[in-house]
GROMACS .gro file of C-alpha atoms in nm:
model
  509
    1MET     CA    1  16.181  10.007  12.921
    2PRO     CA    2  16.234  10.424  12.969
    3ALA     CA    3  16.536  10.333  12.828
    4LEU     CA    4  16.442  10.187  12.534
    5LEU     CA    5  16.183  10.442  12.466
    6GLN     CA    6  16.449  10.777  12.513
    7GLN     CA    7  16.665  10.585  12.231
    8MET     CA    8  16.379  10.512  12.015
    9SER     CA    9  16.330  10.815  11.742
   10PRO     CA   10  16.020  11.015  11.745
   11LYS     CA   11  15.855  10.853  11.482
   12GLY     CA   12  15.928  10.540  11.620
   13ARG     CA   13  15.734  10.683  11.926
   14ILE     CA   14  15.459  10.785  11.730
   15VAL     CA   15  15.428  10.439  11.565
   16LEU     CA   16  15.433  10.252  11.906
   17ALA     CA   17  15.165  10.491  12.044
   18ALA     CA   18  14.928  10.430  11.760
   19SER     CA   19  14.994  10.077  11.773
   20ALA     CA   20  14.894  10.042  12.170
   21ALA     CA   21  14.591  10.251  12.071
   22GLY     CA   22  14.487  10.050  11.809
   23ILE     CA   23  14.509   9.730  12.034
   24LEU     CA   24  14.317   9.914  12.301
   25ILE     CA   25  14.057   9.974  12.046
   26VAL     CA   26  14.038   9.641  11.872
   27ALA     CA   27  14.015   9.485  12.266
   28PHE     CA   28  13.739   9.753  12.320
   29MET     CA   29  13.543   9.600  12.014
   30MET     CA   30  13.570   9.257  12.094
   31PHE     CA   31  13.455   9.323  12.461
   32ARG     CA   32  13.177   9.482  12.344
   33LEU     CA   33  13.097   9.223  12.068
   34ALA     CA   34  13.132   8.946  12.367
   35THR     CA   35  12.922   9.131  12.590
   36ALA     CA   36  12.669   9.277  12.347
   37PRO     CA   37  12.322   9.069  12.462
   38SER     CA   38  12.211   8.808  12.222
   39TYR     CA   39  11.862   8.816  12.068
   40SER     CA   40  11.680   8.482  11.972
   41THR     CA   41  11.330   8.553  11.763
   42MET     CA   42  11.059   8.429  11.992
   43MET     CA   43  10.738   8.535  11.739
   44THR     CA   44  10.698   8.552  11.382
   45GLY     CA   45  10.415   8.670  11.130
   46LEU     CA   46  10.288   8.907  11.418
   47ASP     CA   47   9.969   9.107  11.309
   48PRO     CA   48  10.053   9.442  11.360
   49ALA     CA   49   9.762   9.566  11.585
   50GLU     CA   50   9.849   9.308  11.870
   51VAL     CA   51  10.255   9.454  11.832
   52GLY     CA   52  10.166   9.744  12.072
   53GLN     CA   53   9.994   9.512  12.315
   54ILE     CA   54  10.284   9.245  12.298
   55THR     CA   55  10.564   9.563  12.370
   56ALA     CA   56  10.326   9.694  12.618
   57ALA     CA   57  10.333   9.374  12.819
   58LEU     CA   58  10.749   9.348  12.814
   59ASP     CA   59  10.772   9.700  12.900
   60GLU     CA   60  10.595   9.652  13.188
   61LYS     CA   61  10.820   9.371  13.337
   62GLY     CA   62  11.110   9.519  13.242
   63ILE     CA   63  11.234   9.278  12.933
   64PRO     CA   64  11.424   9.384  12.684
   65TYR     CA   65  11.325   9.316  12.320
   66GLU     CA   66  11.374   9.384  11.959
   67LEU     CA   67  11.148   9.419  11.691
   68GLN     CA   68  11.254   9.248  11.356
   69ASN     CA   69  11.123   9.213  10.973
   70ASN     CA   70  10.962   9.532  10.980
   71GLY     CA   71  10.748   9.473  11.322
   72THR     CA   72  10.609   9.126  11.199
   73ALA     CA   73  10.860   8.969  11.441
   74LEU     CA   74  10.941   8.976  11.814
   75ALA     CA   75  11.330   8.921  11.940
   76VAL     CA   76  11.413   8.909  12.332
   77GLU     CA   77  11.737   8.821  12.510
   78LYS     CA   78  11.813   8.447  12.523
   79ALA     CA   79  11.815   8.468  12.895
   80GLN     CA   80  11.496   8.633  12.928
   81SER     CA   81  11.280   8.407  12.683
   82GLY     CA   82  11.115   8.213  12.962
   83ALA     CA   83  11.015   8.560  13.165
   84ALA     CA   84  10.910   8.719  12.828
   85ARG     CA   85  10.650   8.429  12.790
   86VAL     CA   86  10.532   8.447  13.147
   87ALA     CA   87  10.485   8.820  13.091
   88LEU     CA   88  10.267   8.771  12.789
   89ALA     CA   89  10.057   8.512  12.946
   90GLU     CA   90  10.012   8.740  13.234
   91GLY     CA   91   9.891   9.032  13.017
   92GLY     CA   92   9.659   8.810  12.815
   93VAL     CA   93   9.870   8.843  12.510
   94SER     CA   94   9.827   8.517  12.309
   95GLY     CA   95  10.090   8.601  12.056
   96GLY     CA   96   9.917   8.381  11.806
   97GLY     CA   97  10.167   8.434  11.530
   98ALA     CA   98  10.401   8.238  11.647
   99GLY     CA   99  10.210   7.950  11.577
  100SER     CA  100  10.000   7.646  11.699
  101GLU     CA  101  10.128   7.472  12.002
  102GLN     CA  102   9.929   7.184  11.938
  103PRO     CA  103  10.144   6.861  11.851
  104GLY     CA  104  10.066   6.681  11.552
  105TYR     CA  105  10.196   6.356  11.428
  106GLU     CA  106  10.490   6.315  11.590
  107LEU     CA  107  10.252   6.193  11.885
  108LEU     CA  108  10.219   5.899  11.694
  109LYS     CA  109  10.634   5.832  11.748
  110ASP     CA  110  10.624   5.808  12.133
  111GLN     CA  111  10.324   5.532  12.141
  112LYS     CA  112  10.400   5.247  12.362
  113LEU     CA  113  10.411   4.893  12.272
  114GLY     CA  114  10.116   4.804  12.533
  115ALA     CA  115   9.889   5.076  12.455
  116SER     CA  116   9.526   5.001  12.452
  117ASP     CA  117   9.305   5.066  12.170
  118PHE     CA  118   9.133   5.373  12.323
  119GLN     CA  119   9.486   5.531  12.433
  120GLN     CA  120   9.568   5.503  12.012
  121ARG     CA  121   9.257   5.640  11.917
  122ILE     CA  122   9.274   5.932  12.128
  123THR     CA  123   9.660   5.966  12.070
  124TYR     CA  124   9.555   5.991  11.694
  125GLN     CA  125   9.236   6.229  11.756
  126ARG     CA  126   9.506   6.460  11.926
  127ALA     CA  127   9.749   6.442  11.652
  128LEU     CA  128   9.485   6.489  11.390
  129GLU     CA  129   9.351   6.787  11.558
  130GLY     CA  130   9.702   6.950  11.645
  131GLU     CA  131   9.784   6.898  11.237
  132LEU     CA  132   9.468   7.069  11.126
  133ALA     CA  133   9.552   7.333  11.380
  134ARG     CA  134   9.867   7.409  11.173
  135THR     CA  135   9.714   7.397  10.860
  136VAL     CA  136   9.441   7.686  10.957
  137ASP     CA  137   9.726   7.886  11.107
  138GLN     CA  138   9.902   7.904  10.781
  139ILE     CA  139   9.572   8.105  10.639
  140GLU     CA  140   9.631   8.466  10.587
  141GLY     CA  141   9.430   8.683  10.862
  142VAL     CA  142   9.430   8.378  11.104
  143ASN     CA  143   9.644   8.443  11.425
  144GLY     CA  144   9.661   8.108  11.597
  145ALA     CA  145   9.384   7.830  11.602
  146GLU     CA  146   9.298   7.528  11.802
  147VAL     CA  147   9.102   7.231  11.684
  148GLN     CA  148   8.876   7.014  11.880
  149LEU     CA  149   8.709   6.704  11.725
  150THR     CA  150   8.405   6.464  11.847
  151LEU     CA  151   8.509   6.128  11.635
  152PRO     CA  152   8.223   5.892  11.741
  153GLU     CA  153   8.282   5.518  11.754
  154ASP     CA  154   8.164   5.290  11.492
  155GLU     CA  155   7.843   5.163  11.530
  156LEU     CA  156   7.658   4.807  11.414
  157PHE     CA  157   7.360   5.026  11.277
  158ALA     CA  158   7.343   5.329  11.052
  159ASP     CA  159   7.075   5.470  11.241
  160GLU     CA  160   7.229   5.470  11.567
  161LYS     CA  161   7.556   5.620  11.434
  162LYS     CA  162   7.637   5.989  11.547
  163PRO     CA  163   7.788   6.262  11.340
  164ALA     CA  164   8.156   6.379  11.384
  165THR     CA  165   8.169   6.746  11.489
  166ALA     CA  166   8.456   6.998  11.479
  167ALA     CA  167   8.525   7.311  11.702
  168VAL     CA  168   8.756   7.565  11.567
  169LEU     CA  169   8.884   7.875  11.794
  170LEU     CA  170   9.067   8.158  11.570
  171GLY     CA  171   9.304   8.366  11.757
  172GLY     CA  172   9.261   8.776  11.745
  173SER     CA  173   8.946   8.911  11.632
  174SER     CA  174   8.780   8.817  11.313
  175THR     CA  175   8.813   9.161  11.145
  176SER     CA  176   9.098   9.061  10.904
  177LEU     CA  177   8.858   8.768  10.775
  178ASP     CA  178   8.599   8.749  10.519
  179ALA     CA  179   8.324   8.536  10.466
  180ALA     CA  180   8.528   8.351  10.198
  181SER     CA  181   8.790   8.239  10.432
  182VAL     CA  182   8.586   8.156  10.706
  183LYS     CA  183   8.403   7.934  10.450
  184GLY     CA  184   8.736   7.793  10.319
  185VAL     CA  185   8.834   7.682  10.714
  186ALA     CA  186   8.523   7.525  10.714
  187ASN     CA  187   8.572   7.283  10.409
  188LEU     CA  188   8.959   7.216  10.488
  189VAL     CA  189   8.830   7.086  10.824
  190SER     CA  190   8.554   6.895  10.709
  191SER     CA  191   8.752   6.789  10.399
  192SER     CA  192   8.997   6.670  10.670
  193VAL     CA  193   8.803   6.399  10.890
  194GLU     CA  194   8.619   6.131  10.769
  195ASN     CA  195   8.238   6.197  10.789
  196LEU     CA  196   8.253   6.512  10.872
  197LYS     CA  197   7.988   6.792  10.741
  198THR     CA  198   8.054   7.120  10.695
  199ASP     CA  199   7.740   7.194  10.898
  200ASN     CA  200   7.875   7.047  11.181
  201VAL     CA  201   8.200   7.241  11.216
  202THR     CA  202   8.188   7.531  11.430
  203ILE     CA  203   8.415   7.842  11.391
  204THR     CA  204   8.463   8.123  11.666
  205ASP     CA  205   8.687   8.386  11.714
  206ALA     CA  206   8.851   8.528  12.040
  207THR     CA  207   8.586   8.742  12.118
  208GLY     CA  208   8.332   8.447  12.138
  209ARG     CA  209   8.131   8.555  11.780
  210MET     CA  210   8.001   8.264  11.608
  211LEU     CA  211   8.143   8.304  11.221
  212TRP     CA  212   8.043   7.976  11.082
  213PRO     CA  213   7.773   7.804  11.036
  214ASN     CA  214   7.608   8.107  10.900
  215ASN     CA  215   7.256   8.007  10.989
  216ALA     CA  216   7.371   7.949  11.332
  217PRO     CA  217   7.203   8.179  11.624
  218GLY     CA  218   7.414   8.479  11.660
  219SER     CA  219   7.616   8.399  11.340
  220GLU     CA  220   7.494   8.702  11.194
  221GLY     CA  221   7.782   8.900  11.338
  222ALA     CA  222   8.007   8.675  11.039
  223GLN     CA  223   7.841   8.902  10.816
  224MET     CA  224   7.902   9.204  10.981
  225ALA     CA  225   8.262   9.086  11.033
  226SER     CA  226   8.270   9.054  10.647
  227LYS     CA  227   8.201   9.376  10.592
  228THR     CA  228   8.405   9.516  10.845
  229ALA     CA  229   8.699   9.311  10.729
  230ALA     CA  230   8.636   9.438  10.367
  231GLU     CA  231   8.653   9.796  10.467
  232ALA     CA  232   8.934   9.764  10.694
  233LYS     CA  233   9.103   9.583  10.406
  234TYR     CA  234   9.003   9.868  10.139
  235ALA     CA  235   9.105  10.131  10.393
  236ASN     CA  236   9.436  10.015  10.477
  237GLU     CA  237   9.539   9.958  10.132
  238LEU     CA  238   9.424  10.283  10.029
  239GLU     CA  239   9.605  10.452  10.320
  240SER     CA  240   9.905  10.328  10.238
  241SER     CA  241   9.945  10.412   9.843
  242LEU     CA  242   9.811  10.762   9.963
  243ASN     CA  243  10.090  10.780  10.256
  244ALA     CA  244  10.335  10.648  10.028
  245LEU     CA  245  10.261  10.919   9.748
  246LEU     CA  246  10.254  11.187  10.026
  247MET     CA  247  10.596  11.049  10.151
  248ARG     CA  248  10.750  11.037   9.820
  249THR     CA  249  10.611  11.409   9.744
  250VAL     CA  250  10.665  11.616  10.099
  251GLY     CA  251  10.937  11.383  10.268
  252PRO     CA  252  10.861  11.150  10.612
  253ASP     CA  253  10.714  11.317  10.903
  254LYS     CA  254  10.532  11.593  10.739
  255ALA     CA  255  10.151  11.453  10.623
  256GLN     CA  256   9.937  11.186  10.716
  257VAL     CA  257   9.613  11.013  10.573
  258LYS     CA  258   9.351  10.856  10.726
  259VAL     CA  259   9.051  10.701  10.521
  260LYS     CA  260   8.713  10.530  10.590
  261ALA     CA  261   8.534  10.349  10.372
  262ASP     CA  262   8.177  10.245  10.348
  263LEU     CA  263   8.138   9.942  10.105
  264ASP     CA  264   7.836   9.764   9.973
  265VAL     CA  265   7.907   9.392  10.028
  266ASP     CA  266   7.579   9.238   9.947
  267GLN     CA  267   7.580   9.021   9.628
  268VAL     CA  268   7.311   9.102   9.417
  269LYS     CA  269   7.163   8.864   9.154
  270GLU     CA  270   7.002   9.004   8.834
  271LYS     CA  271   6.779   8.884   8.559
  272GLN     CA  272   6.662   9.093   8.283
  273LEU     CA  273   6.425   9.055   7.975
  274ARG     CA  274   6.457   9.242   7.700
  275PHE     CA  275   6.228   9.264   7.366
  276ALA     CA  276   6.350   9.390   7.029
  277ARG     CA  277   6.098   9.652   6.869
  278LYS     CA  278   6.107   9.450   6.521
  279GLY     CA  279   6.043   9.043   6.538
  280THR     CA  280   6.230   8.809   6.297
  281PRO     CA  281   6.035   8.657   6.017
  282ALA     CA  282   5.994   8.295   6.090
  283GLU     CA  283   5.736   8.175   5.851
  284GLU     CA  284   5.568   8.324   5.526
  285LEU     CA  285   5.290   8.184   5.363
  286GLU     CA  286   5.154   8.305   5.008
  287GLU     CA  287   4.787   8.191   4.820
  288THR     CA  288   4.679   8.286   4.490
  289GLU     CA  289   4.351   8.210   4.390
  290LYS     CA  290   4.194   8.212   3.963
  291LEU     CA  291   3.852   8.131   3.819
  292GLU     CA  292   3.787   8.176   3.436
  293GLY     CA  293   3.474   8.042   3.254
  294ASN     CA  294   3.096   8.107   3.071
  295GLY     CA  295   2.836   7.962   3.239
  296ALA     CA  296   2.427   7.978   3.191
  297GLY     CA  297   2.266   8.158   3.459
  298GLY     CA  298   2.052   7.934   3.667
  299THR     CA  299   1.674   7.999   3.729
  300GLY     CA  300   1.522   8.014   4.053
  301ALA     CA  301   1.217   7.814   4.185
  302GLY     CA  302   0.835   7.931   4.101
  303THR     CA  303   0.615   7.994   3.793
  304ARG     CA  304   0.896   8.129   3.595
  305ALA     CA  305   1.088   7.850   3.597
  306ASN     CA  306   0.792   7.639   3.462
  307ILE     CA  307   0.710   7.876   3.170
  308PRO     CA  308   0.910   7.828   2.888
  309THR     CA  309   0.880   8.194   2.752
  310TYR     CA  310   0.997   8.357   3.045
  311ALA     CA  311   1.301   8.037   3.089
  312ALA     CA  312   1.445   8.131   2.751
  313ALA     CA  313   1.423   8.483   2.803
  314GLU     CA  314   1.617   8.462   3.126
  315ARG     CA  315   1.908   8.199   2.933
  316GLY     CA  316   1.976   8.431   2.670
  317GLY     CA  317   2.098   8.704   2.926
  318ALA     CA  318   2.336   8.462   3.095
  319GLY     CA  319   2.724   8.577   3.036
  320ALA     CA  320   3.122   8.496   3.105
  321SER     CA  321   3.256   8.477   3.463
  322ASN     CA  322   3.629   8.561   3.576
  323TYR     CA  323   3.749   8.538   3.959
  324GLU     CA  324   4.082   8.596   4.101
  325LYS     CA  325   4.206   8.626   4.466
  326GLU     CA  326   4.541   8.652   4.644
  327SER     CA  327   4.676   8.591   5.022
  328ARG     CA  328   4.993   8.641   5.247
  329THR     CA  329   5.055   8.552   5.565
  330THR     CA  330   5.381   8.571   5.761
  331LYS     CA  331   5.456   8.439   6.102
  332TYR     CA  332   5.722   8.665   6.321
  333ASN     CA  333   5.904   8.536   6.624
  334VAL     CA  334   5.982   8.772   6.929
  335ASP     CA  335   6.315   8.882   6.960
  336ARG     CA  336   6.392   8.918   7.337
  337THR     CA  337   6.703   8.886   7.488
  338VAL     CA  338   6.742   8.720   7.893
  339THR     CA  339   7.016   8.862   8.109
  340ASP     CA  340   7.158   8.630   8.433
  341SER     CA  341   7.416   8.856   8.586
  342VAL     CA  342   7.586   8.844   8.964
  343ARG     CA  343   7.705   9.205   9.100
  344ALA     CA  344   8.026   9.143   9.283
  345PRO     CA  345   8.023   9.292   9.597
  346GLY     CA  346   8.254   9.614   9.703
  347THR     CA  347   8.070   9.906   9.574
  348VAL     CA  348   8.195  10.217   9.731
  349ASN     CA  349   7.896  10.336   9.916
  350ARG     CA  350   8.076  10.656  10.079
  351LEU     CA  351   8.456  10.752  10.098
  352ASP     CA  352   8.548  10.976  10.382
  353VAL     CA  353   8.929  11.095  10.402
  354ALA     CA  354   9.128  11.300  10.644
  355LEU     CA  355   9.436  11.498  10.505
  356VAL     CA  356   9.698  11.625  10.797
  357LEU     CA  357   9.931  11.853  10.706
  358ASP     CA  358  10.246  12.021  10.896
  359LYS     CA  359  10.259  12.354  10.913
  360SER     CA  360  10.544  12.433  10.691
  361LEU     CA  361  10.349  12.279  10.402
  362GLY     CA  362  10.097  12.597  10.397
  363PRO     CA  363  10.154  12.722  10.049
  364GLN     CA  364  10.127  12.341   9.885
  365ARG     CA  365   9.787  12.264  10.098
  366ALA     CA  366   9.528  12.327   9.769
  367GLU     CA  367   9.750  12.121   9.546
  368LEU     CA  368   9.798  11.843   9.802
  369GLU     CA  369   9.445  11.814   9.902
  370LYS     CA  370   9.383  11.791   9.477
  371ALA     CA  371   9.586  11.525   9.436
  372ILE     CA  372   9.492  11.324   9.720
  373ALA     CA  373   9.121  11.356   9.658
  374GLY     CA  374   9.190  11.262   9.293
  375ALA     CA  375   9.402  10.959   9.384
  376ALA     CA  376   9.136  10.841   9.626
  377GLY     CA  377   8.880  10.868   9.383
  378ILE     CA  378   8.645  11.134   9.561
  379GLN     CA  379   8.326  11.170   9.408
  380ARG     CA  380   8.131  11.476   9.568
  381ASP     CA  381   7.805  11.395   9.391
  382ARG     CA  382   7.821  11.018   9.593
  383GLY     CA  383   7.879  11.198   9.908
  384ASP     CA  384   8.244  11.168   9.943
  385SER     CA  385   8.432  11.407  10.147
  386ILE     CA  386   8.785  11.523  10.206
  387VAL     CA  387   8.890  11.728  10.532
  388THR     CA  388   9.231  11.895  10.564
  389SER     CA  389   9.419  12.021  10.864
  390GLN     CA  390   9.727  12.214  10.936
  391LEU     CA  391   9.910  12.130  11.293
  392ALA     CA  392  10.274  12.154  11.416
  393PHE     CA  393  10.391  11.803  11.415
  394ALA     CA  394  10.559  11.658  11.676
  395LYS     CA  395  10.938  11.557  11.623
  396GLN     CA  396  10.980  11.213  11.644
  397PRO     CA  397  11.301  11.087  11.830
  398GLU     CA  398  11.496  10.859  11.584
  399THR     CA  399  11.475  10.516  11.720
  400LYS     CA  400  11.756  10.253  11.662
  401GLU     CA  401  11.567  10.100  11.378
  402ALA     CA  402  11.530  10.413  11.214
  403ALA     CA  403  11.896  10.511  11.219
  404ALA     CA  404  12.005  10.172  11.101
  405GLY     CA  405  11.771  10.170  10.836
  406VAL     CA  406  11.473   9.940  10.766
  407GLY     CA  407  11.629   9.604  10.646
  408GLY     CA  408  11.540   9.339  10.880
  409ILE     CA  409  11.691   9.025  10.957
  410ALA     CA  410  11.923   9.077  10.631
  411SER     CA  411  12.043   9.417  10.725
  412GLU     CA  412  12.148   9.298  11.083
  413GLY     CA  413  12.355   9.030  10.918
  414ALA     CA  414  12.508   9.279  10.689
  415ALA     CA  415  12.584   9.489  10.989
  416ASP     CA  416  12.747   9.180  11.187
  417MET     CA  417  12.944   9.132  10.876
  418ALA     CA  418  13.046   9.461  10.831
  419LYS     CA  419  13.170   9.484  11.214
  420TYR     CA  420  13.382   9.152  11.163
  421GLY     CA  421  13.504   9.265  10.846
  422GLY     CA  422  13.632   9.595  11.020
  423LEU     CA  423  13.778   9.413  11.304
  424GLY     CA  424  13.967   9.223  11.075
  425LEU     CA  425  14.119   9.510  10.841
  426ALA     CA  426  14.243   9.651  11.185
  427SER     CA  427  14.431   9.352  11.284
  428LEU     CA  428  14.560   9.342  10.961
  429LEU     CA  429  14.693   9.722  10.952
  430PHE     CA  430  14.789   9.675  11.267
  431LEU     CA  431  15.026   9.368  11.203
  432LEU     CA  432  15.142   9.551  10.906
  433PHE     CA  433  15.252   9.870  11.079
  434VAL     CA  434  15.411   9.673  11.332
  435GLY     CA  435  15.619   9.449  11.083
  436ARG     CA  436  15.711   9.756  10.866
  437HIS     CA  437  15.867   9.912  11.185
  438LEU     CA  438  16.056   9.654  11.268
  439ARG     CA  439  16.174   9.594  10.926
  440LYS     CA  440  16.321   9.959  10.965
  441ARG     CA  441  16.433   9.944  11.274
  442GLU     CA  442  16.699   9.633  11.165
  443GLY     CA  443  16.812   9.867  10.899
  444GLU     CA  444  16.880  10.174  11.071
  445ALA     CA  445  17.229  10.235  11.166
  446LEU     CA  446  17.335  10.252  11.551
  447MET     CA  447  17.368  10.631  11.660
  448ASP     CA  448  17.673  10.771  11.892
  449GLU     CA  449  17.826  10.446  11.801
  450PRO     CA  450  18.092  10.386  12.111
  451MET     CA  451  18.452  10.390  12.045
  452TRP     CA  452  18.484  10.082  12.193
  453LEU     CA  453  18.303   9.880  11.901
  454ARG     CA  454  18.545  10.055  11.650
  455GLN     CA  455  18.827   9.922  11.837
  456ILE     CA  456  18.705   9.615  11.822
  457GLU     CA  457  18.631   9.611  11.452
  458ALA     CA  458  19.003   9.741  11.371
  459PRO     CA  459  19.267   9.419  11.377
  460GLN     CA  460  19.594   9.408  11.598
  461SER     CA  461  19.881   9.227  11.522
  462LEU     CA  462  19.991   8.959  11.780
  463SER     CA  463  20.302   9.217  11.850
  464GLU     CA  464  20.080   9.490  11.938
  465LEU     CA  465  19.872   9.277  12.191
  466GLU     CA  466  20.210   9.177  12.365
  467ALA     CA  467  20.330   9.527  12.378
  468ALA     CA  468  19.972   9.623  12.557
  469GLN     CA  469  20.006   9.360  12.782
  470SER     CA  470  20.373   9.431  12.877
  471ALA     CA  471  20.324   9.770  12.906
  472GLY     CA  472  20.061   9.724  13.186
  473ALA     CA  473  19.810  10.008  13.353
  474GLY     CA  474  20.017  10.285  13.180
  475GLY     CA  475  19.992  10.164  12.813
  476PRO     CA  476  19.724  10.093  12.575
  477THR     CA  477  19.412   9.851  12.712
  478SER     CA  478  19.510   9.466  12.737
  479ALA     CA  479  19.287   9.225  12.548
  480LEU     CA  480  19.155   9.097  12.854
  481ASP     CA  481  19.011   9.442  12.949
  482GLN     CA  482  18.892   9.510  12.630
  483ARG     CA  483  18.701   9.128  12.645
  484LYS     CA  484  18.568   9.240  12.987
  485LYS     CA  485  18.450   9.563  12.825
  486VAL     CA  486  18.269   9.390  12.553
  487GLU     CA  487  18.104   9.143  12.794
  488GLU     CA  488  18.003   9.452  13.055
  489ALA     CA  489  17.865   9.633  12.696
  490VAL     CA  490  17.682   9.296  12.544
  491ARG     CA  491  17.528   9.247  12.932
  492LYS     CA  492  17.423   9.619  12.969
  493GLU     CA  493  17.340   9.742  12.620
  494PRO     CA  494  17.238   9.365  12.471
  495GLU     CA  495  16.991   9.548  12.174
  496ARG     CA  496  17.222   9.798  12.049
  497VAL     CA  497  17.512   9.531  12.055
  498ALA     CA  498  17.283   9.269  11.837
  499ALA     CA  499  17.128   9.611  11.626
  500GLN     CA  500  17.551   9.646  11.576
  501VAL     CA  501  17.619   9.288  11.492
  502ARG     CA  502  17.337   9.308  11.196
  503ASN     CA  503  17.462   9.599  11.033
  504TRP     CA  504  17.811   9.426  11.016
  505LEU     CA  505  17.660   9.118  10.877
  506SER     CA  506  17.432   9.320  10.633
  507GLU     CA  507  17.745   9.513  10.491
  508ASP     CA  508  17.972   9.197  10.427
  509LEU     CA  509  17.674   9.040  10.247
   0.00000   0.00000   0.00000
């Protein structure tokens, strides 16, 4: 090996060293990939409020983990999956985002042939409970659910029949659920079970608060939960939009916004009656009366009517008559408007915004405060407030996720593909350089060619060979001695002899 290195040219040594280094790098990368920990997804759909508790429980036991899908999925090493579940159970973390663990209709596949009617009924009840739990768990805001059913047996008389009941336990806190979602869960369960009324469904959260029915004792927390959930949802959405605005404006880790909202979640029904100032004519009646004629005047009772002279005098004094009368009657209908409206809940009673800026943003403080106030919809006359503070922000350490970028599972897959693609490219380049060097070495001429090879290459006649053989040691070298030298050269330096033979063959071609 040392002799081969001494015979190689400087360029060949450089290529050989680079090839060796490439082999070592590829081997090291393959070793790293082979020994890298393999993570398996353990929980998905996690509530961000529970991620801190889950990671704290795992850190306490020293179990390595990895957050995926923007912090809503948790992956642990495959060898540590069992220990991670035990650690979460000891820490009191349900991890309901992983889904309900109640078995469903798959229980019906495992029934035995000789199962009794009681066993079949209990198995069906358990399967129905598991399917309902899985369905409820798919509702947004529900972090795990358990369903318990009570299905009474059929009775001969209807008055002796007992109603079916259901109890639903929702994992986590009820702050992420509003009243409409709770009512939807109750209707979903009651519609899935025969002879189950909505009033016979009981829904409770993990804190023991009664959410359904609304008229049950202690269920006044449902309305409070609805108000809290609505306020939290509104505040989170407003915070997200404001923080995104600040991030695009001043950059990350420079400003932070916190919003506290007070909403009116009461549903109000309004009924309003209005009368118009002028009525609408509905019926109009017009009457006209006329009387024309020459009538004699009448005589009254007494002596005047019995004395002819007086009667004739009075008759001579009678004259003509002309009577006319007109009347018009109009009936009006009252013009009125009846408005029956329902005011939807969600009106903002008060809005408080806290804006925290880094000290480096001192000159932009007034403009940023004005922009945030406008984007949040601050109304001073309503009692809204915005408080701005300037502090020196702590430098956040760059995490593995931040360095790699936010891409979730897709970015991790792309990174793995890039790794394997890089390894393949490095291997191809290594093979290309090695093959190119070998082809170049084949075409190189043999340096410092020995004279005995030239003597072999030169043809000699038979008389010369016989004369050399008869001359003995004092004359030219005999053919036998030349053959021995050639064999010795082939045995000592086979590579150089083979290279010279290849050069001869290439020259002949």
